[in-house]
Short mmCIF file of C-alpha atoms in Angstrom, two decimals:
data_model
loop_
_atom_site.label_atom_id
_atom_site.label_comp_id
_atom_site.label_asym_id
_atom_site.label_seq_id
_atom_site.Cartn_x
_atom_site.Cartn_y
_atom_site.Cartn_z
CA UNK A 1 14.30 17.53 0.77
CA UNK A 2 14.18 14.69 3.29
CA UNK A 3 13.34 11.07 3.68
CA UNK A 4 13.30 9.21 6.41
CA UNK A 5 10.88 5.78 6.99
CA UNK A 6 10.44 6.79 10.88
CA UNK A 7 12.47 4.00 12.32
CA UNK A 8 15.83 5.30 13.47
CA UNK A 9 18.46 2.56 13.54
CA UNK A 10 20.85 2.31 15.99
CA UNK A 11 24.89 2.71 15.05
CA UNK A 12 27.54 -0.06 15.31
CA UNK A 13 31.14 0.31 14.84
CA UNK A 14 30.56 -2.21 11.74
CA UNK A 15 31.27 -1.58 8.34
CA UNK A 16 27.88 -1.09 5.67
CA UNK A 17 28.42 -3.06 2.59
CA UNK A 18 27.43 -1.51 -0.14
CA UNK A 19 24.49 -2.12 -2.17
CA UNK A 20 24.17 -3.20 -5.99
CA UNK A 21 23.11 -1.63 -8.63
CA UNK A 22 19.44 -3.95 -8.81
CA UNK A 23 18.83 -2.43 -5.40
CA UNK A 24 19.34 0.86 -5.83
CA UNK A 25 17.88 1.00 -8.53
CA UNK A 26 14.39 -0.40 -7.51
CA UNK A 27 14.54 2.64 -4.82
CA UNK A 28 13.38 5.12 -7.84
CA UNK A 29 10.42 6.21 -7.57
CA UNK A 30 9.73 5.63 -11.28
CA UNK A 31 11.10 4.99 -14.73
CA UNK A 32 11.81 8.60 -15.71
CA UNK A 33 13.79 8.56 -12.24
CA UNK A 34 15.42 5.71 -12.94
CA UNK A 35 16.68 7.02 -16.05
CA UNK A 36 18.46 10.17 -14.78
CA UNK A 37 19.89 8.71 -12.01
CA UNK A 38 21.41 6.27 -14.30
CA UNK A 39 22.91 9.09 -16.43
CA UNK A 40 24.21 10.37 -12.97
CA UNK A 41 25.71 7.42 -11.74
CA UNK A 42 29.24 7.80 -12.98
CA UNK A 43 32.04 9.76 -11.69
CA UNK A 44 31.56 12.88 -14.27
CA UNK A 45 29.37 15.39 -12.71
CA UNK A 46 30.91 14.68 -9.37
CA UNK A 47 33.40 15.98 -6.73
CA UNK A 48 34.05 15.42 -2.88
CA UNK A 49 32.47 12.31 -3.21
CA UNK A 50 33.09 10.40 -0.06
CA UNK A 51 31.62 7.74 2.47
CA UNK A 52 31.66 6.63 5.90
CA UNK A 53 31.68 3.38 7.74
CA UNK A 54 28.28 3.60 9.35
CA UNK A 55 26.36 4.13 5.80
CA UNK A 56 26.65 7.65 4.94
CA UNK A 57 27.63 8.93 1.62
CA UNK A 58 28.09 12.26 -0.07
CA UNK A 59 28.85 14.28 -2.84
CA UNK A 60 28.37 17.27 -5.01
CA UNK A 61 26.61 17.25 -8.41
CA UNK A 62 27.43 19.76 -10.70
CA UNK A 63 23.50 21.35 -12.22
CA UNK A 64 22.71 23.83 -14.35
CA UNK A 65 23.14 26.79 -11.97
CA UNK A 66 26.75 27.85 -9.98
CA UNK A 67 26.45 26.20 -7.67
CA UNK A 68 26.55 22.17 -7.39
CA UNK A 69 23.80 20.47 -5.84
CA UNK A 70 24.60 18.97 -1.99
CA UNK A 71 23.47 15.16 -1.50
CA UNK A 72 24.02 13.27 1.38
CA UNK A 73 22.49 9.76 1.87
CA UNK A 74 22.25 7.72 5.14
CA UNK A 75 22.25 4.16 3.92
CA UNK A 76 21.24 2.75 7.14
CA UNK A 77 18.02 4.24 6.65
CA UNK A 78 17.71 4.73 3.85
CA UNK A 79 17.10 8.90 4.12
CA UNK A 80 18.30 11.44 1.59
CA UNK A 81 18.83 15.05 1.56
CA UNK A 82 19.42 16.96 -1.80
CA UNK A 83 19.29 20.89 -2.27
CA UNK A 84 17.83 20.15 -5.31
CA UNK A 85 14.14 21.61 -5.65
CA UNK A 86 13.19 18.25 -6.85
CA UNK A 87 9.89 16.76 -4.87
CA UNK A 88 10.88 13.07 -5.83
CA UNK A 89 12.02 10.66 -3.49
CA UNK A 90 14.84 9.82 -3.98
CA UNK A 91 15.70 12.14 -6.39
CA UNK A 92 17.56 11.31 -9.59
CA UNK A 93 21.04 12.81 -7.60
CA UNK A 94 20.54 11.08 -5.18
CA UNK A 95 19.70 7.63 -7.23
CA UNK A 96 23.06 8.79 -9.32
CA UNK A 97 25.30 9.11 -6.06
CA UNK A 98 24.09 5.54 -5.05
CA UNK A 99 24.44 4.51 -8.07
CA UNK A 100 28.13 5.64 -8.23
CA UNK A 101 28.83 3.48 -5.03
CA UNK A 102 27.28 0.82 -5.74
CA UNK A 103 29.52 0.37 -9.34
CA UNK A 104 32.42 2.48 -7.94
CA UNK A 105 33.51 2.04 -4.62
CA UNK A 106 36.57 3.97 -4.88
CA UNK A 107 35.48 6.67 -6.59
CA UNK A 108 33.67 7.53 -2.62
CA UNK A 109 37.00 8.40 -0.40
CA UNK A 110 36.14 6.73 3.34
CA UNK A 111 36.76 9.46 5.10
CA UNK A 112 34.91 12.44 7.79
CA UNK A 113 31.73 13.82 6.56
CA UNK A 114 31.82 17.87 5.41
CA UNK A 115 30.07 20.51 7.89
CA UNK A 116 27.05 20.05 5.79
CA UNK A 117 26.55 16.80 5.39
CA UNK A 118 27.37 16.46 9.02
CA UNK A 119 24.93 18.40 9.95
CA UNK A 120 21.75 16.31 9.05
CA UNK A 121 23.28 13.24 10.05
CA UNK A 122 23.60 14.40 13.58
CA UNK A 123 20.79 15.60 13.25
CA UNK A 124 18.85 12.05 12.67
CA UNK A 125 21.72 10.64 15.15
CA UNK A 126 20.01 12.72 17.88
CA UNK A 127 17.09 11.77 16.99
CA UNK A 128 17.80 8.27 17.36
CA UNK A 129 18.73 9.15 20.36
CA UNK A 130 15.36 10.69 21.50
CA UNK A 131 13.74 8.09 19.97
CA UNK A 132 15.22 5.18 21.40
CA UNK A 133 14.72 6.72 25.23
CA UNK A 134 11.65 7.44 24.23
CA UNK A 135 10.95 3.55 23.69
CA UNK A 136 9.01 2.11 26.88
CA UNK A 137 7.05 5.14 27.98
CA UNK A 138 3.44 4.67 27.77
CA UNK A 139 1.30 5.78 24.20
CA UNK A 140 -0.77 9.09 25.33
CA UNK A 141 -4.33 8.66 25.01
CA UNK A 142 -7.10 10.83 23.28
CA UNK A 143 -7.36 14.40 24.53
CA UNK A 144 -10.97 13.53 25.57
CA UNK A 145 -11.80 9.78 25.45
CA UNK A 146 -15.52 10.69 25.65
CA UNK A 147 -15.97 13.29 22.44
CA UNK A 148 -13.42 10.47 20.60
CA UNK A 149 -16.41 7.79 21.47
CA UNK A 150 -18.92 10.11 20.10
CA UNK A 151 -17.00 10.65 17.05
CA UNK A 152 -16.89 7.16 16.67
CA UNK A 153 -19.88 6.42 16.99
CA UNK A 154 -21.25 9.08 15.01
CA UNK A 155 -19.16 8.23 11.80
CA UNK A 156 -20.30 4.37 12.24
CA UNK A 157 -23.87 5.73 12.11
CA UNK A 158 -23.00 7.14 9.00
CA UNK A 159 -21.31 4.27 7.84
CA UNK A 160 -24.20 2.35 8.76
CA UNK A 161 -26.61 4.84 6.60
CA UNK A 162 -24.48 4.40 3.08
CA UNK A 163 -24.62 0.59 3.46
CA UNK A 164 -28.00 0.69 4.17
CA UNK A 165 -28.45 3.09 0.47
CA UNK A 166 -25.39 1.04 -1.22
CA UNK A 167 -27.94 -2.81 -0.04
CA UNK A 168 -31.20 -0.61 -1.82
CA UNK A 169 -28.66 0.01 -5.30
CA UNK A 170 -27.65 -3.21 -5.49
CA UNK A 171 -31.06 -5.19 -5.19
CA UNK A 172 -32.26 -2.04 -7.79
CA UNK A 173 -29.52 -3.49 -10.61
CA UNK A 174 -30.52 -7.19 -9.85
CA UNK A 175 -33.81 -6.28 -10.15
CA UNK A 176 -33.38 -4.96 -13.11
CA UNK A 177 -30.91 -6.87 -14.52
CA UNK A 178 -27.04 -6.55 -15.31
CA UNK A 179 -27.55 -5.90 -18.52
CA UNK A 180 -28.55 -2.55 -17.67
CA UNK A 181 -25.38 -1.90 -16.05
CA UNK A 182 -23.55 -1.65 -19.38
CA UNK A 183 -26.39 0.20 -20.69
CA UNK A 184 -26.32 3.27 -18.01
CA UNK A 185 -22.81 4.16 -18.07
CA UNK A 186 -19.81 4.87 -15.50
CA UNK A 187 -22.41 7.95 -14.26
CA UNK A 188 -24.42 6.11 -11.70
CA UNK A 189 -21.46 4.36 -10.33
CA UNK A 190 -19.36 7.40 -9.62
CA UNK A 191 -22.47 9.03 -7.93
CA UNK A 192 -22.98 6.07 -5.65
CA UNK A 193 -19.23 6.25 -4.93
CA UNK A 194 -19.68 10.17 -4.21
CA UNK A 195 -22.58 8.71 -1.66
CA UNK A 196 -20.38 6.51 -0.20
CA UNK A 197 -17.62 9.22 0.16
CA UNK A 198 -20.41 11.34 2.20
CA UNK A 199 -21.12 8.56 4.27
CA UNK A 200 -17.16 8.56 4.97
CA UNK A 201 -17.20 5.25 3.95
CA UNK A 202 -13.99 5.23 1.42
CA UNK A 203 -13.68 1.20 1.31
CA UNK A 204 -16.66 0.90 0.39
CA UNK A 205 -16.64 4.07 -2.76
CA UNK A 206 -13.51 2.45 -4.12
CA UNK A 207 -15.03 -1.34 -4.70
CA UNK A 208 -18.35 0.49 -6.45
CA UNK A 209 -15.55 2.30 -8.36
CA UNK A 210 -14.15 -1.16 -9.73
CA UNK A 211 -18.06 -2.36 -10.29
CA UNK A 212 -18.06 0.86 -12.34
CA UNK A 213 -15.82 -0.38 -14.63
CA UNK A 214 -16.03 -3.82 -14.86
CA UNK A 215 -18.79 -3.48 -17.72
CA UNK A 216 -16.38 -2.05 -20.22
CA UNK A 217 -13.82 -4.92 -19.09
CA UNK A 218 -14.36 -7.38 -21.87
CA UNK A 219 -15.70 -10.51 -22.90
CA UNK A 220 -17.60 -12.35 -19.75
CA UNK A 221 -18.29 -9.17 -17.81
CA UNK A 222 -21.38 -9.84 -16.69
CA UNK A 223 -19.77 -12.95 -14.61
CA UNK A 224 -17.11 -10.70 -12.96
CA UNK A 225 -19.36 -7.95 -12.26
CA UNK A 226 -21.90 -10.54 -10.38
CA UNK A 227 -19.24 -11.74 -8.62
CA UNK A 228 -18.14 -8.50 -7.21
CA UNK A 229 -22.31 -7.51 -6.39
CA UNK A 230 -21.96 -10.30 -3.84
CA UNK A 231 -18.61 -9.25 -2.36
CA UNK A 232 -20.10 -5.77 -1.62
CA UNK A 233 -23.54 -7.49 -0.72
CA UNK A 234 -21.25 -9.84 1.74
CA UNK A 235 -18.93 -6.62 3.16
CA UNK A 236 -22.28 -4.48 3.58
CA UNK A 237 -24.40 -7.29 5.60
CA UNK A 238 -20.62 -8.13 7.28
CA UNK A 239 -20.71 -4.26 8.34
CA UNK A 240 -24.36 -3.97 9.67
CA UNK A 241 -23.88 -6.99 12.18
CA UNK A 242 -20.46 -6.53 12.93
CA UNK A 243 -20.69 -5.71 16.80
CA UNK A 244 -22.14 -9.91 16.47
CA UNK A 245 -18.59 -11.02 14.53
CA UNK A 246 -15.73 -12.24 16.08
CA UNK A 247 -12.91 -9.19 16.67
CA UNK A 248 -10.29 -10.59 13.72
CA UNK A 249 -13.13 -10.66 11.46
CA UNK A 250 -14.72 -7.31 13.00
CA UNK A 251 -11.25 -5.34 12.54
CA UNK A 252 -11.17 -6.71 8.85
CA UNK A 253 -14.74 -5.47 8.06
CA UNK A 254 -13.55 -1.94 9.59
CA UNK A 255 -10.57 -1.46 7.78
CA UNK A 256 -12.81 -2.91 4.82
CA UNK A 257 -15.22 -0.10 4.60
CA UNK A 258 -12.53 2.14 5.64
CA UNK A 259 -11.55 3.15 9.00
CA UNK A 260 -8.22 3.36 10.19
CA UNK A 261 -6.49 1.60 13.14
CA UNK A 262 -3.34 1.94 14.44
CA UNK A 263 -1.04 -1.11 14.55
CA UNK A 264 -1.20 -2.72 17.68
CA UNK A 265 -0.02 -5.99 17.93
CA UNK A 266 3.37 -7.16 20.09
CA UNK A 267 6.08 -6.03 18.12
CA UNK A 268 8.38 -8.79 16.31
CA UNK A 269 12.09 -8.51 16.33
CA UNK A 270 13.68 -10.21 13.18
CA UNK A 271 16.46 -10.36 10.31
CA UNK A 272 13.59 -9.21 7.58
CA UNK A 273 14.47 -9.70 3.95
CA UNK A 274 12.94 -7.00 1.53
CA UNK A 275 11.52 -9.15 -0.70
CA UNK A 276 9.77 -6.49 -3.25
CA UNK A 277 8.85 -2.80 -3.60
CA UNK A 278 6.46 -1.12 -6.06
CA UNK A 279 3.74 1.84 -6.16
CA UNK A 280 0.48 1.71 -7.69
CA UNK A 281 -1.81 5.14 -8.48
CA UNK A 282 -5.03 5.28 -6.93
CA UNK A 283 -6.53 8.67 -8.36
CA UNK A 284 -4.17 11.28 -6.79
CA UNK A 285 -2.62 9.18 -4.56
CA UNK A 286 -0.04 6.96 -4.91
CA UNK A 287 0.60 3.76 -2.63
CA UNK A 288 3.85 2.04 -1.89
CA UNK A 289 3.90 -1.67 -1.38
CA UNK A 290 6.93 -3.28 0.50
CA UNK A 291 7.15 -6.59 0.78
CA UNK A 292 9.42 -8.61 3.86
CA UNK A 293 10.59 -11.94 4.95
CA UNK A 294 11.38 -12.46 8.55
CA UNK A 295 14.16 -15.10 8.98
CA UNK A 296 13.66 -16.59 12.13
CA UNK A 297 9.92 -16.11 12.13
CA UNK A 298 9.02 -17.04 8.88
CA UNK A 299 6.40 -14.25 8.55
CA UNK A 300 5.87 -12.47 5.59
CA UNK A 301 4.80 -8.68 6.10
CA UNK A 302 3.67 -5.86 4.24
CA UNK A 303 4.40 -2.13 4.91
CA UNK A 304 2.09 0.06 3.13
CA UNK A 305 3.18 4.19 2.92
CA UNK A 306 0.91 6.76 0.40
CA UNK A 307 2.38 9.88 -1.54
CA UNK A 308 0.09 12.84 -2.76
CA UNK A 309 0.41 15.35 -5.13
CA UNK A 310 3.30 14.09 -7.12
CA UNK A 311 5.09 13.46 -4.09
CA UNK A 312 6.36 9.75 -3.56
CA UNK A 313 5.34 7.98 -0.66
CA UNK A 314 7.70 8.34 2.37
CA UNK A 315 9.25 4.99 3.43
CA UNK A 316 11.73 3.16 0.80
CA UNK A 317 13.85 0.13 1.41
CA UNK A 318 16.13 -1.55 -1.19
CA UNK A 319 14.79 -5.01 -2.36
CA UNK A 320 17.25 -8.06 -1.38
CA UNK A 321 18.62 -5.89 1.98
CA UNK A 322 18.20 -7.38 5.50
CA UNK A 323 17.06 -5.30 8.52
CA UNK A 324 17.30 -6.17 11.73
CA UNK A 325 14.25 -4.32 13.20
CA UNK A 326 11.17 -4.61 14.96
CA UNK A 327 7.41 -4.79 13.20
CA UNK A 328 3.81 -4.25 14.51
CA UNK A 329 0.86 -6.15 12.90
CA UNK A 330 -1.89 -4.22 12.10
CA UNK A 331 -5.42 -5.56 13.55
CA UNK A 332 -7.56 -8.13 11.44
CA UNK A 333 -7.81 -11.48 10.70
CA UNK A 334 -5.26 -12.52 8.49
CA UNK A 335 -3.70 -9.66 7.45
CA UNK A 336 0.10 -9.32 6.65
CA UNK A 337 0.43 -5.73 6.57
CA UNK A 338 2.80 -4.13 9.73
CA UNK A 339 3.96 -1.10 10.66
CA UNK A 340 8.18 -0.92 10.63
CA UNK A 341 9.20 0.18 14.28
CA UNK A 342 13.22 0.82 15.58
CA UNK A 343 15.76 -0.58 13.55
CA UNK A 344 19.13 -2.20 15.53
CA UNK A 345 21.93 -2.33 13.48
CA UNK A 346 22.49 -0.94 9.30
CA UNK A 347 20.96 -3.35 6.90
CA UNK A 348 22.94 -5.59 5.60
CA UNK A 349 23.24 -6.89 2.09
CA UNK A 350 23.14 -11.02 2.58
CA UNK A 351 19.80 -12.60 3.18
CA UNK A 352 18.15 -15.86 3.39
CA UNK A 353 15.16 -16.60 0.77
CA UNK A 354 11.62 -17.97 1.98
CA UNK A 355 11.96 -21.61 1.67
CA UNK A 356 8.60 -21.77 -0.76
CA UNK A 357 7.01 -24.50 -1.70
CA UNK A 358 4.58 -26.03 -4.98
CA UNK A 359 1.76 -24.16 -7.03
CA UNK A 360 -0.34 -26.20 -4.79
CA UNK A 361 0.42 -25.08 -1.62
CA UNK A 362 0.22 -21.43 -2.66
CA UNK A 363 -3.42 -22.05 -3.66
CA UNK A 364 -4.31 -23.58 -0.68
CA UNK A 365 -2.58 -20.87 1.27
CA UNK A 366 -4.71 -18.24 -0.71
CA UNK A 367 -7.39 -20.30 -0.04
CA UNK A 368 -7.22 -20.28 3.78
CA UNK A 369 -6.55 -16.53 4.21
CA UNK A 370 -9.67 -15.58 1.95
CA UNK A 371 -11.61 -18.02 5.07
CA UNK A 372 -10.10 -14.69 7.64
CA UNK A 373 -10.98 -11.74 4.90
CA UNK A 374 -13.04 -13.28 1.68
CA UNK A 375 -11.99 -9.77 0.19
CA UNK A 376 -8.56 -10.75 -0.56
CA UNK A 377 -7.53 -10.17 -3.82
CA UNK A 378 -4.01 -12.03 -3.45
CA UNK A 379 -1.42 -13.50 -0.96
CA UNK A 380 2.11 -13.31 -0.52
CA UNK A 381 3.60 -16.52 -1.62
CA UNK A 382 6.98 -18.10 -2.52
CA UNK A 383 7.03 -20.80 -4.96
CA UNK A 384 10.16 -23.21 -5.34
CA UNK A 385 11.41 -25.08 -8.03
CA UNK A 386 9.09 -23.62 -10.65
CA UNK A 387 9.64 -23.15 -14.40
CA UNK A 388 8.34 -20.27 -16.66
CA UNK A 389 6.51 -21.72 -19.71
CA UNK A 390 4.21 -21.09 -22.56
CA UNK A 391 0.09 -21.43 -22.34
CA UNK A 392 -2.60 -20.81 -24.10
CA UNK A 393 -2.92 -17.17 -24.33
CA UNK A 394 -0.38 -16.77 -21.92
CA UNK A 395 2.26 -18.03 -19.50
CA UNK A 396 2.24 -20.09 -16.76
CA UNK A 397 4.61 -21.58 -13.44
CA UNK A 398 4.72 -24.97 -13.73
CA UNK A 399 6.39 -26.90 -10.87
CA UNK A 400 9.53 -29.10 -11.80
CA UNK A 401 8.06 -32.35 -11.92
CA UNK A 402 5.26 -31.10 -14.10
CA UNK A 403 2.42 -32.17 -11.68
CA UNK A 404 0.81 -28.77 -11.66
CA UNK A 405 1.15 -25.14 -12.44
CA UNK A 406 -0.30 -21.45 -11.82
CA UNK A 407 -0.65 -19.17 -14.74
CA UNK A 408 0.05 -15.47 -14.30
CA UNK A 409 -2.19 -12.25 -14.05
CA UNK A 410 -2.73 -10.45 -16.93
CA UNK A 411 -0.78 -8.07 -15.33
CA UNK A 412 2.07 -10.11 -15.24
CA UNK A 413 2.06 -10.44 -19.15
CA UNK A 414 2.83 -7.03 -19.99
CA UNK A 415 6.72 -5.43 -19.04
CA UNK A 416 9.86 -6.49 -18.51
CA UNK A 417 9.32 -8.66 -15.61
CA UNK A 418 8.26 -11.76 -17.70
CA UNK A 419 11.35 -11.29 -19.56
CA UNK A 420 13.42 -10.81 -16.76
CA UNK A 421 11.90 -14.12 -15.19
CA UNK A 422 12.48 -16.23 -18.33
CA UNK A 423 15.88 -14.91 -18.89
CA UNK A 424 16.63 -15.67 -15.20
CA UNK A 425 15.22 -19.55 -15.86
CA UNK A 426 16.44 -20.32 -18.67
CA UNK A 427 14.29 -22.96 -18.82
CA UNK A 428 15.19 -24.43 -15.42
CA UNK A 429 13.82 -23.95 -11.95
CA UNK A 430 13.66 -21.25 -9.92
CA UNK A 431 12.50 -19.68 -6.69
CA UNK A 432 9.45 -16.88 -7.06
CA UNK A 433 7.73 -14.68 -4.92
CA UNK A 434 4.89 -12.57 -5.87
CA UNK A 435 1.20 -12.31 -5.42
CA UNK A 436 -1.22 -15.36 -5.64
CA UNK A 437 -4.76 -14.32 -6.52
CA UNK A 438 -8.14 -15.07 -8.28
CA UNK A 439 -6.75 -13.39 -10.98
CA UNK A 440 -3.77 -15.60 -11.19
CA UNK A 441 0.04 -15.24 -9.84
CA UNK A 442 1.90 -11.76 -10.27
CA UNK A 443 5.58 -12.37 -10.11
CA UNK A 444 7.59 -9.55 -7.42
CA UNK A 445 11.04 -11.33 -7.58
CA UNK A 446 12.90 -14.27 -8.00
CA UNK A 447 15.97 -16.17 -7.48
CA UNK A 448 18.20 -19.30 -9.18
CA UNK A 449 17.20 -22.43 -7.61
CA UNK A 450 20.27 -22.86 -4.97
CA UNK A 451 20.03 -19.50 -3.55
CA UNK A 452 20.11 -20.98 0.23
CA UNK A 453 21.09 -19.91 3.30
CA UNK A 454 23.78 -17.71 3.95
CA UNK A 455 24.38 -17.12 -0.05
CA UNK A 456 25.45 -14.57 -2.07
CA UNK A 457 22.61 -14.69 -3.99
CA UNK A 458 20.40 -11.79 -4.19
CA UNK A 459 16.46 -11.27 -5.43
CA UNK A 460 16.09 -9.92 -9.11
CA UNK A 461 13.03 -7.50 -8.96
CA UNK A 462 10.43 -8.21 -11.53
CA UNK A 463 8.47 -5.29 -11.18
#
């Protein structure tokens, strides 16, 4: 099996430090993964364990068959390779191999890499290679620009045609009143979504998805599902003037309902802290959220990669590295989310938290991105000097001097991140970054208060 995020870095005669434990283990792709790689991660089941300067590191893992399993990990990527048939990423050898270097560093010999783990390697040296003379040459257009247009324009026709059906549905419930919706069931929903679907309008069948199930959501959901009527009301009149809308706004309606665009923005070079990584399931697919922090830019960015049936999504960086790589925004007004281009040197494991700021600030920076895309549901924010504490029926961030706070999302309340994020307080300050939404502030990771520039110290994952 093989990973590899797309970017190839480039190779330097300088040493890769090696990671921590925290970081590699927020690289598995989910708790049963995390658990066998743990029970892999010391020296026991291993021989010809061995690492070179420019990131690589190998080993074999005695299975249940003869022969051992080969695993050989490129750190600068980070890639694996395992003759294991397993169709995780990374799999729970190659989590236990990291694992093993991370907490061991002798027990990987520096040294030359064996025929076979040489032989991948050079194979994503070359094509490095390729890819970096490739960089420069001019993108190849469409085949046939005219039968694209057509395409084009016949999917926004049919676009055009479910909005026009989804506008009829939703006066038909006001009409008749929400408390019908709780009365007919998840059926209608899921048939409107199929509509939508047929009008290859996906955007738009997921948020009548989430209307779907807002009646069985609890107390007040009559409130919450209004609110989300007018959202879909707002996207759906958004959609059938868009041509009239300026193009940031136009490009957020589009990706909205659901088209695609490829990210075309000019590409930003910068030391990028990974701030967070985590995968949520959307029906069969799963998608993988990574969160960065550009140093010298001070732009926060998202990269967003999807895994299907059972496979885990592609691209995987360890939370608290720093790349030194290249990003391309995506089109739309407001949004973070980039796509992560060629890499220049192996990541290194020092970086430089987002200087943050109060609980007010974060709201009014939520606050001015839902004015680009009212659709947001959150917004990447850093909050400094903030203390976990008790509330009513929950928990909240309350800034140091007491003058406000920001409770969390219910999701927030449930797993070990809370714990984590107490435990790291311990009742004093600290430095958070997470997700700041209508829904309240979801905690991604944190630091101790003094974790400046140039330190040592490295984000704790919360999720």
């Amino acid at each position: 099996m093989l990973l590899s995020h797309g970017g190839e870095p480039s190779r330097t005669s300088d040493p890769v430090a090696r990671w921590t434990v925290e970081q590699v283990q927020a690289l598995a792709p989910d708790e049963a993964s995390r658990k066998a790689g743990n029970k892999l991660g010391s020296a026991g089941p291993w021989s010809e364990v061995g690492h070179e300067a420019a990131g690589a590191v190998w080993g074999l893992c005695k299975g249940s068959g003869s022969k051992p399993y080969r695993t050989v990990i490129d750190t600068a990527g980070p890639a694996y390779k395992c003759s294991c048939p397993s169709r995780k990423f990374p799999c729970k050898h190659a989590l236990g191999l990291l694992l093993l270097w991370a907490s061991d560093g002798a027990a990987a010999l520096q040294g030359e890499a064996p025929d076979w783990a040489q032989e991948w390697l050079g194979g994503r040296r070359k094509r490095a290679a390729e890819q970096s003379a490739a960089d420069g040459a001019p993108a190849s257009g469409p085949a046939d620009p005219e039968a694209a247009r057509r395409r084009a324009e016949r999917r926004a026709a049919r676009i055009t045609g479910g909005a026009q059906e989804l506008e009829q549905r939703l006066n038909d419930l006001l009409r008749g009143g929400l408390a019908a919706a709780d009365q007919a069931g998840y059926g209608q929903w899921e048939e409107t979504a199929a509509r939508m679907v047929d009008a290859q309008a996906p955007g738009l069948a997921a948020r009548v998805r989430e209307l779907g199930a807002i009646p069985a959501s609890g107390s007040g959901w009559p409130v919450r599902l209004l609110e989300e009527c007018a959202l879909l009301h707002l996207l759906d009149t958004a959609w059938l003037g868009v041509d009239r809308l300026p193009d940031p706004l136009a490009a957020t309606i589009r990706t909205r309902v659901g088209l695609t665009s490829a990210a075309d923005g000019a590409p930003v070079r910068d030391h990028w802290l990974v701030l967070a990584q985590y995968d949520t399931p959307d029906g069969k697919i799963v998608t993988r959220r990574i969160w960065l922090y550009g140093r010298e830019s001070g732009r926060t960015a998202l990269l967003l990669s999807f895994g299907a049936a059972g496979r885990s999504p592609g691209q995987a960086l360890p939370v608290g590295v720093t790349i030194d790589a290249e990003l391309t925004p995506y089109p739309g007004g407001g949004q973070p989310r980039a796509e992560l281009g060629r890499q220049f040197d192996p990541p290194a494991t020092r970086g430089t938290p987002p200087a943050g700021g109060p609980t007010a600030a974060a709201l009014a920076a939520y606050g001015h991105a839902l004015r680009d895309d009212p659709w947001l549901d959150s917004w990447p924010v850093t909050l400094r000097d903030v203390i976990p504490t008790p509330s009513e029926g929950g928990w909240q961030l309350t800034d140091e001097d007491g003058t406000s706070a920001l409770p969390l999302a219910p999701s927030a309340l449930s797993g070990p991140g809370l714990w984590k994020l107490v435990a790291l307080s311990g009742g004093g300050a600290v430095t958070v970054f997470g997700e700041c939404g209508h829904r309240g502030f979801a905690p991604l990771a944190a630091w101790t208060t003094g974790a400046g520039d140039d330190s040592d110290g490295q984000p704790v994952p919360l999720i």
